[in-house]
Amino acid sequence: MNTKTTIIGAALAAMLPLTASAVDIPQHFSQEAKAKLADSIQLAPTEHQLNIVYFHGNDVEPAKDYERRLSELFVYLQQFYAREMSRNGFGPRSFGLSMLPNGNVDIITIQGSLPHKEYPYSGGHGKVQREVAAYFAAHPEKRRSHHTLILMPTWHDAEYSDANPGGVPFYGVGQTCYALDYADFDLRHLGQDTPQGHLLTKWFGGMAHELGHGLNLPHNNGTAQEMKELGTPLMGAGNYTFGMRPTYLTKATCRILDRSETFAPVGDNTAFYASNSPVTVENPQLKMKDGALVLRFRADGNFKHVNAYIQDAPFAVNQDYEKVAFTDVKRKNGECLLRIPLDAIAALDGAKELRGEKAQKGVGGIDLVFVQLDGTRYTCRVTFNWADITAKGTPFIEVKSFKGC
Ligand code: ZN
């Protein structure tokens, strides 16, 4: 973490009322966790909280000491998101967590109706989801938002163990996401150059990234300059660097989180994800000018933020980690303009082609993502041949709009 972030965080924390004392760290947290959380910033309280579910088969138990271990990890992760929101100008805001009086996170533990092997990585989601939905139907007061993170303990068999966790679902499905638990899933190992340290980066970084999807985030990379300065975006390949090397949230990511339900400050009574009035994009035009791509378009509809993501084909999920995020769309009376300097997207094959370093004739695309006040996202995707981009204009292969991002 850099000093500048801490100072900004501290300054913002100082502006909030009732923050005379430092953040309380529960006594029963490990010494290592206390040390890692010592410079915690005071968070803005939220109207809604992330649902955290621990789901296990009827023939296995949760991994040892899971309530303390997971509480430490979630509090740390909440701080990471808050520091990045602060650094990007959104204040010390993070996903809300429901806390118990002892300082642990309120984890909903559900024993499934079936043995653990009935809930595998491939195809296990549907069964888990149905049982979690049944739990929330019976305990509606426990469902604190649309967003749910489900943890499941690793299998122990010929393939999987605490040293090689797996077997269970680990991905995002809409606003539900999965992570896994194992004996050494413990903040004390974070950043350590040990087998447990590397394993923790993989699975804690993985959880941090999957949670991002569950909080509405698409993949994205930073510009070349930004990554030199800040490291790897969590929603790019940051799941492999988290805790070991500098990892950050892009401003585009923070803009989506700004209108994500569990980040809404106390008193924000927005009915999240309720709207159904699309943003429409008209007359998009793409040109090359002074070493930059210049995209002009007209956008009609209600939205708070617009992000743009540029990438090489294909556009399938999980083949889009490299798409570079931009937020500086200039808006005036519905007319919008975005400038994408080629040196900011130097890593894309298309940029190499435009600079004459690569002969390959590839397809590129720009996603315009509109974030509405209630958190709903609409995307307009334009695709083109990189080779067709000229100072006069570019024919699009396709212009396609869809809900989500
Ligand atoms: Zn992902």
mmCIF file of C-alpha atoms and ligand atoms in Angstrom:
data_model
loop_
_atom_site.group_PDB
_atom_site.id
_atom_site.type_symbol
_atom_site.label_atom_id
_atom_site.label_comp_id
_atom_site.label_asym_id
_atom_site.label_seq_id
_atom_site.Cartn_x
_atom_site.Cartn_y
_atom_site.Cartn_z
ATOM 1 C CA MET A 1 0.000 0.000 0.000
ATOM 2 C CA ASN A 2 1.396 3.449 -0.710
ATOM 3 C CA THR A 3 1.784 6.252 1.782
ATOM 4 C CA LYS A 4 -0.202 8.700 -0.313
ATOM 5 C CA THR A 5 -3.277 6.460 -0.139
ATOM 6 C CA THR A 6 -2.989 6.215 3.622
ATOM 7 C CA ILE A 7 -2.710 9.970 4.008
ATOM 8 C CA ILE A 8 -5.736 10.614 1.771
ATOM 9 C CA GLY A 9 -7.647 7.880 3.602
ATOM 10 C CA ALA A 10 -6.725 9.361 6.964
ATOM 11 C CA ALA A 11 -7.707 12.844 5.816
ATOM 12 C CA LEU A 12 -11.098 11.621 4.602
ATOM 13 C CA ALA A 13 -11.581 9.610 7.767
ATOM 14 C CA ALA A 14 -10.846 12.723 9.808
ATOM 15 C CA MET A 15 -13.667 14.534 8.029
ATOM 16 C CA LEU A 16 -16.234 11.958 9.088
ATOM 17 C CA PRO A 17 -18.023 12.411 12.415
ATOM 18 C CA LEU A 18 -17.460 10.023 15.341
ATOM 19 C CA THR A 19 -14.013 8.963 14.276
ATOM 20 C CA ALA A 20 -12.031 10.220 17.228
ATOM 21 C CA SER A 21 -10.447 6.827 17.862
ATOM 22 C CA ALA A 22 -8.734 4.427 15.515
ATOM 23 C CA VAL A 23 -10.716 1.542 14.032
ATOM 24 C CA ASP A 24 -11.215 -1.183 16.634
ATOM 25 C CA ILE A 25 -9.610 -4.494 15.734
ATOM 26 C CA PRO A 26 -11.151 -7.436 17.642
ATOM 27 C CA GLN A 27 -8.956 -8.837 20.403
ATOM 28 C CA HIS A 28 -9.264 -12.429 19.179
ATOM 29 C CA PHE A 29 -7.808 -11.641 15.744
ATOM 30 C CA SER A 30 -4.318 -13.080 15.219
ATOM 31 C CA GLN A 31 -1.279 -10.892 15.957
ATOM 32 C CA GLU A 32 -0.406 -10.897 12.250
ATOM 33 C CA ALA A 33 -3.924 -9.778 11.326
ATOM 34 C CA LYS A 34 -3.806 -6.999 13.923
ATOM 35 C CA ALA A 35 -0.510 -5.798 12.449
ATOM 36 C CA LYS A 36 -1.892 -5.888 8.891
ATOM 37 C CA LEU A 37 -5.043 -4.014 9.956
ATOM 38 C CA ALA A 38 -3.272 -1.489 12.199
ATOM 39 C CA ASP A 39 -3.572 1.349 9.661
ATOM 40 C CA SER A 40 -7.234 0.653 8.860
ATOM 41 C CA ILE A 41 -9.274 3.632 7.735
ATOM 42 C CA GLN A 42 -12.714 4.455 9.096
ATOM 43 C CA LEU A 43 -15.310 3.408 6.519
ATOM 44 C CA ALA A 44 -18.472 5.215 5.515
ATOM 45 C CA PRO A 45 -21.380 3.083 6.867
ATOM 46 C CA THR A 46 -23.556 1.439 4.207
ATOM 47 C CA GLU A 47 -27.294 1.018 3.724
ATOM 48 C CA HIS A 48 -26.921 -2.596 2.520
ATOM 49 C CA GLN A 49 -24.470 -5.398 3.204
ATOM 50 C CA LEU A 50 -22.927 -8.245 1.269
ATOM 51 C CA ASN A 51 -24.423 -11.636 2.175
ATOM 52 C CA ILE A 52 -21.676 -14.058 3.161
ATOM 53 C CA VAL A 53 -22.677 -17.713 3.158
ATOM 54 C CA TYR A 54 -20.570 -20.686 4.231
ATOM 55 C CA PHE A 55 -22.061 -23.728 2.531
ATOM 56 C CA HIS A 56 -20.898 -27.293 3.147
ATOM 57 C CA GLY A 57 -22.119 -30.797 2.358
ATOM 58 C CA ASN A 58 -23.900 -32.852 5.022
ATOM 59 C CA ASP A 59 -20.884 -35.180 5.387
ATOM 60 C CA VAL A 60 -18.204 -32.531 6.056
ATOM 61 C CA GLU A 61 -17.559 -29.709 8.532
ATOM 62 C CA PRO A 62 -16.394 -26.138 7.872
ATOM 63 C CA ALA A 63 -12.589 -25.812 7.864
ATOM 64 C CA LYS A 64 -11.120 -25.194 11.323
ATOM 65 C CA ASP A 65 -11.432 -21.720 12.865
ATOM 66 C CA TYR A 66 -13.255 -20.414 9.792
ATOM 67 C CA GLU A 67 -15.112 -17.627 11.570
ATOM 68 C CA ARG A 68 -11.957 -15.850 12.773
ATOM 69 C CA ARG A 69 -9.945 -16.554 9.616
ATOM 70 C CA LEU A 70 -12.639 -15.401 7.218
ATOM 71 C CA SER A 71 -13.501 -12.363 9.338
ATOM 72 C CA GLU A 72 -9.878 -11.195 9.182
ATOM 73 C CA LEU A 73 -9.739 -11.754 5.428
ATOM 74 C CA PHE A 74 -13.015 -9.927 4.764
ATOM 75 C CA VAL A 75 -12.118 -6.957 6.958
ATOM 76 C CA TYR A 76 -8.769 -6.712 5.143
ATOM 77 C CA LEU A 77 -10.446 -6.954 1.736
ATOM 78 C CA GLN A 78 -13.017 -4.344 2.727
ATOM 79 C CA GLN A 79 -10.113 -2.023 3.570
ATOM 80 C CA PHE A 80 -8.448 -2.701 0.210
ATOM 81 C CA TYR A 81 -11.597 -1.739 -1.700
ATOM 82 C CA ALA A 82 -12.052 1.367 0.510
ATOM 83 C CA ARG A 83 -8.490 2.607 -0.034
ATOM 84 C CA GLU A 84 -8.868 2.227 -3.778
ATOM 85 C CA MET A 85 -12.244 4.001 -3.747
ATOM 86 C CA SER A 86 -10.569 6.827 -1.773
ATOM 87 C CA ARG A 87 -7.616 7.025 -4.136
ATOM 88 C CA ASN A 88 -10.018 7.309 -7.071
ATOM 89 C CA GLY A 89 -11.972 10.126 -5.442
ATOM 90 C CA PHE A 90 -15.008 8.292 -4.062
ATOM 91 C CA GLY A 91 -14.185 8.542 -0.353
ATOM 92 C CA PRO A 92 -13.516 5.724 2.143
ATOM 93 C CA ARG A 93 -16.289 3.507 0.804
ATOM 94 C CA SER A 94 -16.405 -0.258 0.504
ATOM 95 C CA PHE A 95 -18.872 -3.125 0.349
ATOM 96 C CA GLY A 96 -20.831 -3.227 3.612
ATOM 97 C CA LEU A 97 -20.448 -6.193 5.935
ATOM 98 C CA SER A 98 -22.849 -7.272 8.659
ATOM 99 C CA MET A 99 -20.799 -7.587 11.858
ATOM 100 C CA LEU A 100 -21.345 -9.578 15.047
ATOM 101 C CA PRO A 101 -20.841 -7.973 18.468
ATOM 102 C CA ASN A 102 -17.477 -9.764 18.870
ATOM 103 C CA GLY A 103 -16.120 -8.110 15.716
ATOM 104 C CA ASN A 104 -16.447 -11.159 13.496
ATOM 105 C CA VAL A 105 -18.263 -10.944 10.200
ATOM 106 C CA ASP A 106 -21.795 -12.355 10.333
ATOM 107 C CA ILE A 107 -21.353 -15.489 8.231
ATOM 108 C CA ILE A 108 -24.476 -17.495 7.406
ATOM 109 C CA THR A 109 -23.474 -21.148 7.753
ATOM 110 C CA ILE A 110 -25.656 -23.574 5.810
ATOM 111 C CA GLN A 111 -25.293 -27.341 5.871
ATOM 112 C CA GLY A 112 -26.465 -28.663 2.509
ATOM 113 C CA SER A 113 -28.973 -31.497 2.234
ATOM 114 C CA LEU A 114 -26.533 -33.664 0.234
ATOM 115 C CA PRO A 115 -22.968 -35.032 0.582
ATOM 116 C CA HIS A 116 -20.214 -32.626 -0.537
ATOM 117 C CA LYS A 117 -19.494 -34.494 -3.792
ATOM 118 C CA GLU A 118 -22.987 -33.545 -4.967
ATOM 119 C CA TYR A 119 -21.859 -29.896 -5.172
ATOM 120 C CA PRO A 120 -18.898 -30.036 -7.607
ATOM 121 C CA TYR A 121 -17.139 -27.183 -9.432
ATOM 122 C CA SER A 122 -18.866 -28.202 -12.607
ATOM 123 C CA GLY A 123 -22.628 -28.100 -12.151
ATOM 124 C CA GLY A 124 -22.665 -27.631 -8.370
ATOM 125 C CA HIS A 125 -23.872 -24.044 -8.568
ATOM 126 C CA GLY A 126 -27.525 -24.833 -9.335
ATOM 127 C CA LYS A 127 -27.992 -27.076 -6.302
ATOM 128 C CA VAL A 128 -26.161 -24.723 -3.941
ATOM 129 C CA GLN A 129 -28.092 -21.751 -5.293
ATOM 130 C CA ARG A 130 -31.458 -23.479 -4.720
ATOM 131 C CA GLU A 131 -30.622 -24.319 -1.096
ATOM 132 C CA VAL A 132 -29.285 -20.815 -0.399
ATOM 133 C CA ALA A 133 -32.437 -19.315 -1.963
ATOM 134 C CA ALA A 134 -34.583 -21.570 0.251
ATOM 135 C CA TYR A 135 -32.631 -20.351 3.299
ATOM 136 C CA PHE A 136 -33.210 -16.695 2.390
ATOM 137 C CA ALA A 137 -36.903 -17.384 1.740
ATOM 138 C CA ALA A 138 -37.167 -18.770 5.291
ATOM 139 C CA HIS A 139 -34.956 -15.989 6.793
ATOM 140 C CA PRO A 140 -35.663 -12.869 4.695
ATOM 141 C CA GLU A 141 -34.078 -10.594 7.330
ATOM 142 C CA LYS A 142 -30.720 -12.273 6.624
ATOM 143 C CA ARG A 143 -30.772 -11.259 2.971
ATOM 144 C CA ARG A 144 -29.203 -7.836 3.159
ATOM 145 C CA SER A 145 -28.703 -7.104 -0.557
ATOM 146 C CA HIS A 146 -28.806 -8.700 -4.009
ATOM 147 C CA HIS A 147 -25.117 -9.646 -3.623
ATOM 148 C CA THR A 148 -24.023 -12.976 -2.150
ATOM 149 C CA LEU A 149 -20.595 -14.551 -1.717
ATOM 150 C CA ILE A 150 -20.684 -18.294 -1.059
ATOM 151 C CA LEU A 151 -17.652 -20.041 0.447
ATOM 152 C CA MET A 152 -17.281 -23.800 0.411
ATOM 153 C CA PRO A 153 -14.577 -25.919 2.075
ATOM 154 C CA THR A 154 -12.078 -27.687 -0.195
ATOM 155 C CA TRP A 155 -12.552 -31.344 -0.914
ATOM 156 C CA HIS A 156 -10.103 -33.838 0.546
ATOM 157 C CA ASP A 157 -9.562 -36.705 -1.883
ATOM 158 C CA ALA A 158 -6.930 -38.132 -4.243
ATOM 159 C CA GLU A 159 -6.798 -34.791 -6.103
ATOM 160 C CA TYR A 160 -7.635 -32.053 -3.595
ATOM 161 C CA SER A 161 -6.418 -31.188 -0.106
ATOM 162 C CA ASP A 162 -5.581 -28.195 2.083
ATOM 163 C CA ALA A 163 -2.300 -27.972 0.134
ATOM 164 C CA ASN A 164 -4.118 -28.095 -3.226
ATOM 165 C CA PRO A 165 -7.639 -26.812 -2.560
ATOM 166 C CA GLY A 166 -10.457 -27.331 -5.026
ATOM 167 C CA GLY A 167 -13.392 -29.447 -6.111
ATOM 168 C CA VAL A 168 -16.031 -26.824 -5.278
ATOM 169 C CA PRO A 169 -17.561 -24.033 -7.407
ATOM 170 C CA PHE A 170 -15.261 -21.018 -7.874
ATOM 171 C CA TYR A 171 -16.676 -18.403 -10.246
ATOM 172 C CA GLY A 172 -19.229 -15.640 -10.475
ATOM 173 C CA VAL A 173 -22.824 -16.168 -11.619
ATOM 174 C CA GLY A 174 -24.537 -12.798 -11.853
ATOM 175 C CA GLN A 175 -24.565 -11.243 -8.393
ATOM 176 C CA THR A 176 -23.633 -14.510 -6.692
ATOM 177 C CA CYS A 177 -20.009 -15.528 -6.539
ATOM 178 C CA TYR A 178 -18.090 -18.449 -5.112
ATOM 179 C CA ALA A 179 -14.830 -18.820 -3.251
ATOM 180 C CA LEU A 180 -13.308 -21.684 -1.329
ATOM 181 C CA ASP A 181 -11.980 -22.257 2.175
ATOM 182 C CA TYR A 182 -9.113 -24.401 3.456
ATOM 183 C CA ALA A 183 -7.083 -24.709 6.671
ATOM 184 C CA ASP A 184 -4.371 -22.169 5.722
ATOM 185 C CA PHE A 185 -6.755 -19.616 4.209
ATOM 186 C CA ASP A 186 -5.465 -17.178 6.783
ATOM 187 C CA LEU A 187 -4.375 -13.526 6.604
ATOM 188 C CA ARG A 188 -1.199 -14.380 8.540
ATOM 189 C CA HIS A 189 0.270 -15.860 5.322
ATOM 190 C CA LEU A 190 -0.421 -12.820 3.131
ATOM 191 C CA GLY A 191 2.653 -11.570 1.275
ATOM 192 C CA GLN A 192 4.862 -14.350 2.633
ATOM 193 C CA ASP A 193 7.287 -15.991 0.218
ATOM 194 C CA THR A 194 6.209 -19.437 1.425
ATOM 195 C CA PRO A 195 4.008 -22.160 -0.086
ATOM 196 C CA GLN A 196 1.134 -20.964 2.128
ATOM 197 C CA GLY A 197 1.787 -17.340 1.104
ATOM 198 C CA HIS A 198 1.629 -18.133 -2.612
ATOM 199 C CA LEU A 199 -1.413 -20.313 -2.087
ATOM 200 C CA LEU A 200 -3.105 -17.466 -0.212
ATOM 201 C CA THR A 201 -2.474 -14.987 -3.025
ATOM 202 C CA LYS A 202 -4.025 -17.455 -5.449
ATOM 203 C CA TRP A 203 -7.171 -18.092 -3.418
ATOM 204 C CA PHE A 204 -7.588 -14.788 -1.554
ATOM 205 C CA GLY A 205 -6.724 -12.829 -4.718
ATOM 206 C CA GLY A 206 -9.146 -15.138 -6.500
ATOM 207 C CA MET A 207 -11.867 -14.416 -3.960
ATOM 208 C CA ALA A 208 -11.212 -10.659 -4.152
ATOM 209 C CA HIS A 209 -11.566 -10.849 -7.961
ATOM 210 C CA GLU A 210 -14.649 -13.110 -7.985
ATOM 211 C CA LEU A 211 -16.276 -10.840 -5.420
ATOM 212 C CA GLY A 212 -15.650 -7.974 -7.856
ATOM 213 C CA HIS A 213 -17.722 -9.832 -10.462
ATOM 214 C CA GLY A 214 -20.413 -10.444 -7.845
ATOM 215 C CA LEU A 215 -20.449 -6.671 -7.196
ATOM 216 C CA ASN A 216 -21.146 -5.981 -10.932
ATOM 217 C CA LEU A 217 -17.585 -5.622 -12.226
ATOM 218 C CA PRO A 218 -16.340 -6.695 -15.669
ATOM 219 C CA HIS A 219 -12.703 -7.515 -16.376
ATOM 220 C CA ASN A 220 -10.405 -4.645 -17.210
ATOM 221 C CA ASN A 221 -6.792 -3.618 -17.518
ATOM 222 C CA GLY A 222 -5.212 -0.226 -16.931
ATOM 223 C CA THR A 223 -3.449 1.988 -19.441
ATOM 224 C CA ALA A 224 0.243 1.285 -19.986
ATOM 225 C CA GLN A 225 1.201 4.343 -17.900
ATOM 226 C CA GLU A 226 -1.173 3.530 -15.057
ATOM 227 C CA MET A 227 0.048 -0.050 -14.741
ATOM 228 C CA LYS A 228 3.652 1.126 -14.615
ATOM 229 C CA GLU A 229 2.705 3.324 -11.674
ATOM 230 C CA LEU A 230 0.151 1.190 -9.816
ATOM 231 C CA GLY A 231 0.721 -2.460 -10.719
ATOM 232 C CA THR A 232 -1.985 -4.874 -11.843
ATOM 233 C CA PRO A 233 -5.736 -4.195 -11.714
ATOM 234 C CA LEU A 234 -7.596 -6.649 -9.489
ATOM 235 C CA MET A 235 -10.157 -7.142 -12.285
ATOM 236 C CA GLY A 236 -7.367 -7.914 -14.757
ATOM 237 C CA ALA A 237 -4.780 -10.437 -13.632
ATOM 238 C CA GLY A 238 -4.705 -8.985 -10.105
ATOM 239 C CA ASN A 239 -5.922 -12.231 -8.620
ATOM 240 C CA TYR A 240 -2.359 -13.504 -9.214
ATOM 241 C CA THR A 241 -0.638 -10.494 -7.635
ATOM 242 C CA PHE A 242 -2.937 -9.550 -4.737
ATOM 243 C CA GLY A 243 -0.955 -9.377 -1.503
ATOM 244 C CA MET A 244 2.371 -10.092 -3.231
ATOM 245 C CA ARG A 245 2.815 -7.244 -5.708
ATOM 246 C CA PRO A 246 1.061 -3.885 -6.200
ATOM 247 C CA THR A 247 -2.588 -4.458 -7.118
ATOM 248 C CA TYR A 248 -5.212 -1.780 -7.645
ATOM 249 C CA LEU A 249 -8.740 -0.914 -8.782
ATOM 250 C CA THR A 250 -9.121 1.210 -11.914
ATOM 251 C CA LYS A 251 -11.244 4.333 -11.808
ATOM 252 C CA ALA A 252 -13.692 2.618 -14.208
ATOM 253 C CA THR A 253 -14.088 -0.157 -11.628
ATOM 254 C CA CYS A 254 -14.681 2.365 -8.836
ATOM 255 C CA ARG A 255 -17.345 4.150 -10.905
ATOM 256 C CA ILE A 256 -19.326 0.927 -11.153
ATOM 257 C CA LEU A 257 -18.847 0.307 -7.428
ATOM 258 C CA ASP A 258 -20.035 3.880 -6.739
ATOM 259 C CA ARG A 259 -23.504 2.667 -7.798
ATOM 260 C CA SER A 260 -23.254 -0.927 -6.562
ATOM 261 C CA GLU A 261 -25.829 -1.733 -3.885
ATOM 262 C CA THR A 262 -23.555 -2.723 -0.985
ATOM 263 C CA PHE A 263 -21.520 0.495 -1.427
ATOM 264 C CA ALA A 264 -24.545 2.785 -1.035
ATOM 265 C CA PRO A 265 -24.094 5.001 2.022
ATOM 266 C CA VAL A 266 -26.597 4.956 4.876
ATOM 267 C CA GLY A 267 -29.667 6.930 3.831
ATOM 268 C CA ASP A 268 -29.342 6.118 0.134
ATOM 269 C CA ASN A 269 -32.753 4.561 -0.470
ATOM 270 C CA THR A 270 -32.333 3.835 -4.170
ATOM 271 C CA ALA A 271 -34.249 0.757 -5.364
ATOM 272 C CA PHE A 272 -31.204 -0.930 -6.860
ATOM 273 C CA TYR A 273 -31.348 -2.662 -10.253
ATOM 274 C CA ALA A 274 -35.029 -1.824 -10.668
ATOM 275 C CA SER A 275 -34.905 0.388 -13.765
ATOM 276 C CA ASN A 276 -35.623 -0.765 -17.259
ATOM 277 C CA SER A 277 -34.920 2.219 -19.454
ATOM 278 C CA PRO A 278 -31.948 1.520 -21.704
ATOM 279 C CA VAL A 279 -29.342 4.063 -22.680
ATOM 280 C CA THR A 280 -29.189 4.329 -26.451
ATOM 281 C CA VAL A 281 -26.141 5.255 -28.480
ATOM 282 C CA GLU A 282 -26.527 6.977 -31.821
ATOM 283 C CA ASN A 283 -24.202 7.826 -34.631
ATOM 284 C CA PRO A 284 -20.893 6.458 -33.266
ATOM 285 C CA GLN A 285 -17.843 7.537 -35.286
ATOM 286 C CA LEU A 286 -14.260 6.404 -34.859
ATOM 287 C CA LYS A 287 -11.278 8.242 -36.322
ATOM 288 C CA MET A 288 -7.533 8.378 -35.930
ATOM 289 C CA LYS A 289 -6.115 11.760 -34.967
ATOM 290 C CA ASP A 290 -2.704 12.793 -33.616
ATOM 291 C CA GLY A 291 -1.684 9.338 -32.397
ATOM 292 C CA ALA A 292 -5.028 8.635 -30.787
ATOM 293 C CA LEU A 293 -8.329 6.966 -31.565
ATOM 294 C CA VAL A 294 -11.154 9.457 -31.276
ATOM 295 C CA LEU A 295 -14.639 8.082 -30.673
ATOM 296 C CA ARG A 296 -17.666 10.365 -30.943
ATOM 297 C CA PHE A 297 -21.231 9.311 -30.206
ATOM 298 C CA ARG A 298 -24.545 10.547 -28.933
ATOM 299 C CA ALA A 299 -25.942 8.907 -25.777
ATOM 300 C CA ASP A 300 -29.579 9.257 -24.710
ATOM 301 C CA GLY A 301 -30.947 8.051 -21.391
ATOM 302 C CA ASN A 302 -30.198 8.478 -17.722
ATOM 303 C CA PHE A 303 -26.782 7.515 -16.505
ATOM 304 C CA LYS A 304 -24.322 8.722 -13.911
ATOM 305 C CA HIS A 305 -21.079 7.383 -15.362
ATOM 306 C CA VAL A 306 -19.820 6.159 -18.706
ATOM 307 C CA ASN A 307 -16.755 3.939 -18.979
ATOM 308 C CA ALA A 308 -15.109 2.751 -22.181
ATOM 309 C CA TYR A 309 -13.184 -0.486 -22.621
ATOM 310 C CA ILE A 310 -11.101 -1.237 -25.694
ATOM 311 C CA GLN A 311 -9.819 -4.682 -26.646
ATOM 312 C CA ASP A 312 -8.873 -7.163 -29.342
ATOM 313 C CA ALA A 313 -11.326 -9.878 -30.416
ATOM 314 C CA PRO A 314 -12.617 -12.278 -29.188
ATOM 315 C CA PHE A 315 -15.107 -10.637 -26.860
ATOM 316 C CA ALA A 316 -16.108 -13.739 -24.920
ATOM 317 C CA VAL A 317 -16.116 -13.729 -21.118
ATOM 318 C CA ASN A 318 -12.692 -14.725 -19.750
ATOM 319 C CA GLN A 319 -11.014 -13.731 -23.012
ATOM 320 C CA ASP A 320 -11.274 -10.062 -22.137
ATOM 321 C CA TYR A 321 -8.805 -9.622 -19.255
ATOM 322 C CA GLU A 322 -6.688 -7.284 -21.372
ATOM 323 C CA LYS A 323 -9.366 -4.743 -22.233
ATOM 324 C CA VAL A 324 -8.144 -1.292 -21.283
ATOM 325 C CA ALA A 325 -10.473 0.946 -19.280
ATOM 326 C CA PHE A 326 -10.997 4.672 -19.881
ATOM 327 C CA THR A 327 -13.219 7.054 -17.964
ATOM 328 C CA ASP A 328 -12.494 10.459 -19.479
ATOM 329 C CA VAL A 329 -15.478 10.673 -21.788
ATOM 330 C CA LYS A 330 -16.333 14.323 -22.365
ATOM 331 C CA ARG A 331 -20.089 14.965 -22.363
ATOM 332 C CA LYS A 332 -22.070 17.943 -23.554
ATOM 333 C CA ASN A 333 -25.831 17.886 -24.239
ATOM 334 C CA GLY A 334 -25.727 14.163 -24.965
ATOM 335 C CA GLU A 335 -22.764 14.477 -27.360
ATOM 336 C CA CYS A 336 -19.810 12.448 -26.111
ATOM 337 C CA LEU A 337 -16.165 12.313 -27.061
ATOM 338 C CA LEU A 338 -13.456 9.901 -25.978
ATOM 339 C CA ARG A 339 -9.772 10.071 -26.884
ATOM 340 C CA ILE A 340 -7.723 6.857 -26.630
ATOM 341 C CA PRO A 341 -3.995 7.542 -27.070
ATOM 342 C CA LEU A 342 -2.283 4.648 -28.825
ATOM 343 C CA ASP A 343 0.532 4.595 -26.302
ATOM 344 C CA ALA A 344 -2.031 3.940 -23.545
ATOM 345 C CA ILE A 345 -3.128 0.721 -25.263
ATOM 346 C CA ALA A 346 0.337 -0.319 -26.419
ATOM 347 C CA ALA A 347 -0.139 -3.913 -25.262
ATOM 348 C CA LEU A 348 -3.116 -4.592 -27.549
ATOM 349 C CA ASP A 349 -2.414 -6.382 -30.849
ATOM 350 C CA GLY A 350 -4.496 -3.735 -32.610
ATOM 351 C CA ALA A 351 -2.253 -0.940 -31.353
ATOM 352 C CA LYS A 352 0.804 -2.880 -32.533
ATOM 353 C CA GLU A 353 -0.853 -3.271 -35.929
ATOM 354 C CA LEU A 354 -1.572 0.459 -36.129
ATOM 355 C CA ARG A 355 2.049 1.230 -35.289
ATOM 356 C CA GLY A 356 3.184 -1.158 -38.028
ATOM 357 C CA GLU A 357 4.803 -3.598 -35.582
ATOM 358 C CA LYS A 358 2.422 -6.399 -36.448
ATOM 359 C CA ALA A 359 0.985 -7.292 -39.839
ATOM 360 C CA GLN A 360 -1.907 -9.348 -38.485
ATOM 361 C CA LYS A 361 -5.292 -7.994 -39.527
ATOM 362 C CA GLY A 362 -7.281 -8.172 -36.346
ATOM 363 C CA VAL A 363 -10.681 -7.149 -35.075
ATOM 364 C CA GLY A 364 -11.057 -4.674 -32.228
ATOM 365 C CA GLY A 365 -13.954 -3.487 -30.134
ATOM 366 C CA ILE A 366 -14.940 -0.689 -27.787
ATOM 367 C CA ASP A 367 -17.539 -1.250 -25.086
ATOM 368 C CA LEU A 368 -19.284 1.874 -23.812
ATOM 369 C CA VAL A 369 -20.683 1.010 -20.395
ATOM 370 C CA PHE A 370 -23.305 3.328 -18.930
ATOM 371 C CA VAL A 371 -23.823 3.127 -15.176
ATOM 372 C CA GLN A 372 -27.229 4.253 -13.995
ATOM 373 C CA LEU A 373 -28.064 5.652 -10.565
ATOM 374 C CA ASP A 374 -29.701 2.386 -9.528
ATOM 375 C CA GLY A 375 -26.602 0.427 -10.541
ATOM 376 C CA THR A 376 -28.048 -0.980 -13.773
ATOM 377 C CA ARG A 377 -25.479 -1.094 -16.587
ATOM 378 C CA TYR A 378 -26.100 -0.870 -20.319
ATOM 379 C CA THR A 379 -23.388 -1.562 -22.863
ATOM 380 C CA CYS A 380 -22.990 -0.461 -26.468
ATOM 381 C CA ARG A 381 -20.267 -2.403 -28.294
ATOM 382 C CA VAL A 382 -18.787 -1.256 -31.575
ATOM 383 C CA THR A 383 -16.468 -3.618 -33.446
ATOM 384 C CA PHE A 384 -14.155 -2.851 -36.352
ATOM 385 C CA ASN A 385 -11.086 -4.008 -38.245
ATOM 386 C CA TRP A 386 -8.052 -2.247 -36.838
ATOM 387 C CA ALA A 387 -6.741 -1.978 -40.401
ATOM 388 C CA ASP A 388 -9.817 0.072 -41.412
ATOM 389 C CA ILE A 389 -9.213 2.899 -38.929
ATOM 390 C CA THR A 390 -8.332 6.121 -40.754
ATOM 391 C CA ALA A 391 -8.337 9.845 -40.158
ATOM 392 C CA LYS A 392 -11.544 10.054 -42.187
ATOM 393 C CA GLY A 393 -13.512 7.413 -40.318
ATOM 394 C CA THR A 394 -13.976 3.700 -39.726
ATOM 395 C CA PRO A 395 -16.702 1.344 -40.940
ATOM 396 C CA PHE A 396 -18.067 -0.699 -38.040
ATOM 397 C CA ILE A 397 -18.536 -4.429 -38.375
ATOM 398 C CA GLU A 398 -21.266 -4.321 -35.771
ATOM 399 C CA VAL A 399 -22.894 -1.957 -33.292
ATOM 400 C CA LYS A 400 -24.612 -3.938 -30.583
ATOM 401 C CA SER A 401 -26.374 -2.905 -27.361
ATOM 402 C CA PHE A 402 -27.150 -5.078 -24.373
ATOM 403 C CA LYS A 403 -27.995 -4.920 -20.679
ATOM 404 C CA GLY A 404 -25.116 -5.557 -18.298
ATOM 405 C CA CYS A 405 -21.411 -5.214 -18.950
HETATM 406 ZN ZN ZN B 1 -12.839 -12.825 -13.705
#
